[in-house]
Amino acid sequence: MGIQITKESEDDRLMTLSVGPQHPGSGHFRFVVKLDGDYIVHCDPDPGYVHRGEEKMCEYRNFIQNIPHLERPVIHDSTNITYSYSLAVEELTGIQVPRRGQFIRAIASELNRQIYTLYWLAIYGIFLGHSTMFMWPTGDRELFIDLMEALTGARVTHAFNIPGGVRNDIPNGFKDRCLRQISYYEKRLKEYEDIFYNNPLVRQRTEGVGILTKEDAIGLGVTGSVLRASGVPYDIRKAEPYDIYNEIDFKVQYMQTGDSFARAYVPFLDMRESCHIVRQLLDKMPESGEVRAKLQANPRGPPGEAYRRVESGRGALGYYIISDGSPKPYRVKISVGSFRNMLALPHLLVGAKMGDMPVIYWALNYWPVEADR
């Protein structure tokens, strides 16, 4: 992983390793570890290599113009990172989203959740030396990219969620195509479980490794699959339902062990549950109706502030926006799950073996570009 080694002058037994940021496996992120033999005795995360100034950029564009550039921190989950932004702007401006638009938003959110999680799973598979679990998720991810292309007109970043709803209605035949893809994918998930999660070598490398207790998970403030793997069944879609999620029946997936296997298995359970959610959304969605509110050229609301969040692929993702009554936000602060989950890295690595570092690190579902923003 692009490791640089130096000796500690005060103690010849310790080595300092700079892990990243140039290697793709570290995700443009650097953390410095100190080793005593094969054991990690210190870890110092060093983010900031892909800082883009998203929050400051928001102050120079109106509420609608901010949508495209806000997708860039997590381009493979671009629908969810703009979802909470749109909810916050709608609260500030008093915009009401049409019911059909709410359903389409949720469908796009769940499809994008699959795209991101498969991307994460592919990298986790290659981290464990399981090349099949790099190729399979990468290939199956194309199923959902194709669906999002049919829905939004773009394959990676979509600029689909906007304040007031979504940019366009679903195309003809989309429902049947989506159901066919999901039916196929659910069969593939069973194969994923057999070849990867029930693989004795994978279990040997992950079970009991990097245990994060329930108390520590709450104290550190981690979120998403990292929190739920430690026995905390918390999901924003259930705790603070947005749009029409309060009408959807689904279970919050969680485990109790808090180890690297649990943190890798909960996202798998989320993908399976997400298929169940999409089926309900397609079934309950109104047959017709508007998909977005009619907005003025530069929508604005009275001076005020709003904070809204959604359950993204990395956990809670929220926007705190202050408005001064102009068409541009006065201040924008983005709270992302990746930054919160990074706090668990030194907690878990200290005392662990260096060989377990890749397994622990990537199981934290940390995406450096999102954390740096």
XYZ file of C-alpha atoms in Angstrom, residues 50 52-55 58 63-90 105-106 108-116 148 156-163 165 242 245 307-321 332-339 367-373:
87
model
C -8.409 15.160 -1.752
C -12.218 19.995 -2.612
C -13.755 22.852 -0.648
C -17.322 21.744 -1.348
C -18.808 23.634 1.601
C -21.832 26.223 -2.072
C -29.498 26.296 -4.374
C -30.033 24.528 -7.716
C -26.556 25.117 -9.166
C -24.957 23.366 -6.187
C -26.331 19.960 -7.161
C -23.700 18.822 -9.740
C -20.568 19.632 -7.765
C -21.943 18.204 -4.510
C -22.001 14.767 -6.158
C -18.235 14.661 -6.575
C -17.174 13.534 -3.080
C -19.020 10.216 -3.586
C -19.636 9.850 -7.282
C -20.764 6.212 -6.926
C -23.444 7.228 -4.401
C -24.288 10.577 -5.952
C -28.040 10.265 -5.430
C -27.758 9.948 -1.663
C -25.253 12.758 -1.179
C -27.654 15.160 -2.902
C -30.743 13.709 -1.209
C -30.198 15.278 2.210
C -29.114 18.552 0.585
C -32.406 18.713 -1.313
C -34.383 17.927 1.851
C -32.655 20.763 3.730
C -33.234 23.262 0.906
C -36.891 22.252 0.716
C -36.276 9.632 -5.197
C -36.337 6.648 -2.864
C -32.923 6.060 -7.066
C -31.507 6.173 -3.541
C -31.793 2.405 -3.086
C -30.358 1.631 -6.528
C -27.422 3.919 -5.834
C -26.943 2.243 -2.456
C -26.400 -1.027 -4.333
C -23.919 0.612 -6.694
C -21.834 1.991 -3.851
C -29.654 4.423 -13.242
C -22.028 7.676 -12.771
C -23.091 11.106 -11.542
C -26.732 11.878 -12.223
C -27.729 15.341 -10.911
C -31.103 13.651 -10.481
C -32.231 14.749 -7.031
C -33.021 18.449 -6.948
C -34.907 20.663 -4.509
C -38.225 16.401 -6.502
C -37.916 11.141 5.136
C -39.870 5.747 3.984
C -30.500 20.311 9.102
C -31.623 17.169 7.303
C -29.948 13.797 6.916
C -30.415 10.490 5.138
C -29.023 6.969 5.447
C -26.337 6.771 2.775
C -24.114 3.841 1.895
C -21.667 4.953 4.612
C -24.261 5.849 7.255
C -25.805 9.142 8.335
C -25.186 11.918 5.788
C -26.555 15.332 6.652
C -26.475 18.974 5.576
C -26.693 21.973 7.880
C -27.609 25.014 5.798
C -23.244 24.925 4.291
C -21.812 22.218 6.522
C -21.762 18.584 5.404
C -21.723 15.796 8.005
C -20.572 12.539 6.419
C -20.396 9.008 7.733
C -16.864 8.396 6.475
C -15.342 11.104 8.661
C -14.391 6.707 1.735
C -11.628 9.352 1.918
C -12.965 11.674 -0.789
C -16.246 12.015 1.087
C -14.478 12.598 4.408
C -12.258 15.332 2.948
C -15.112 16.963 1.002
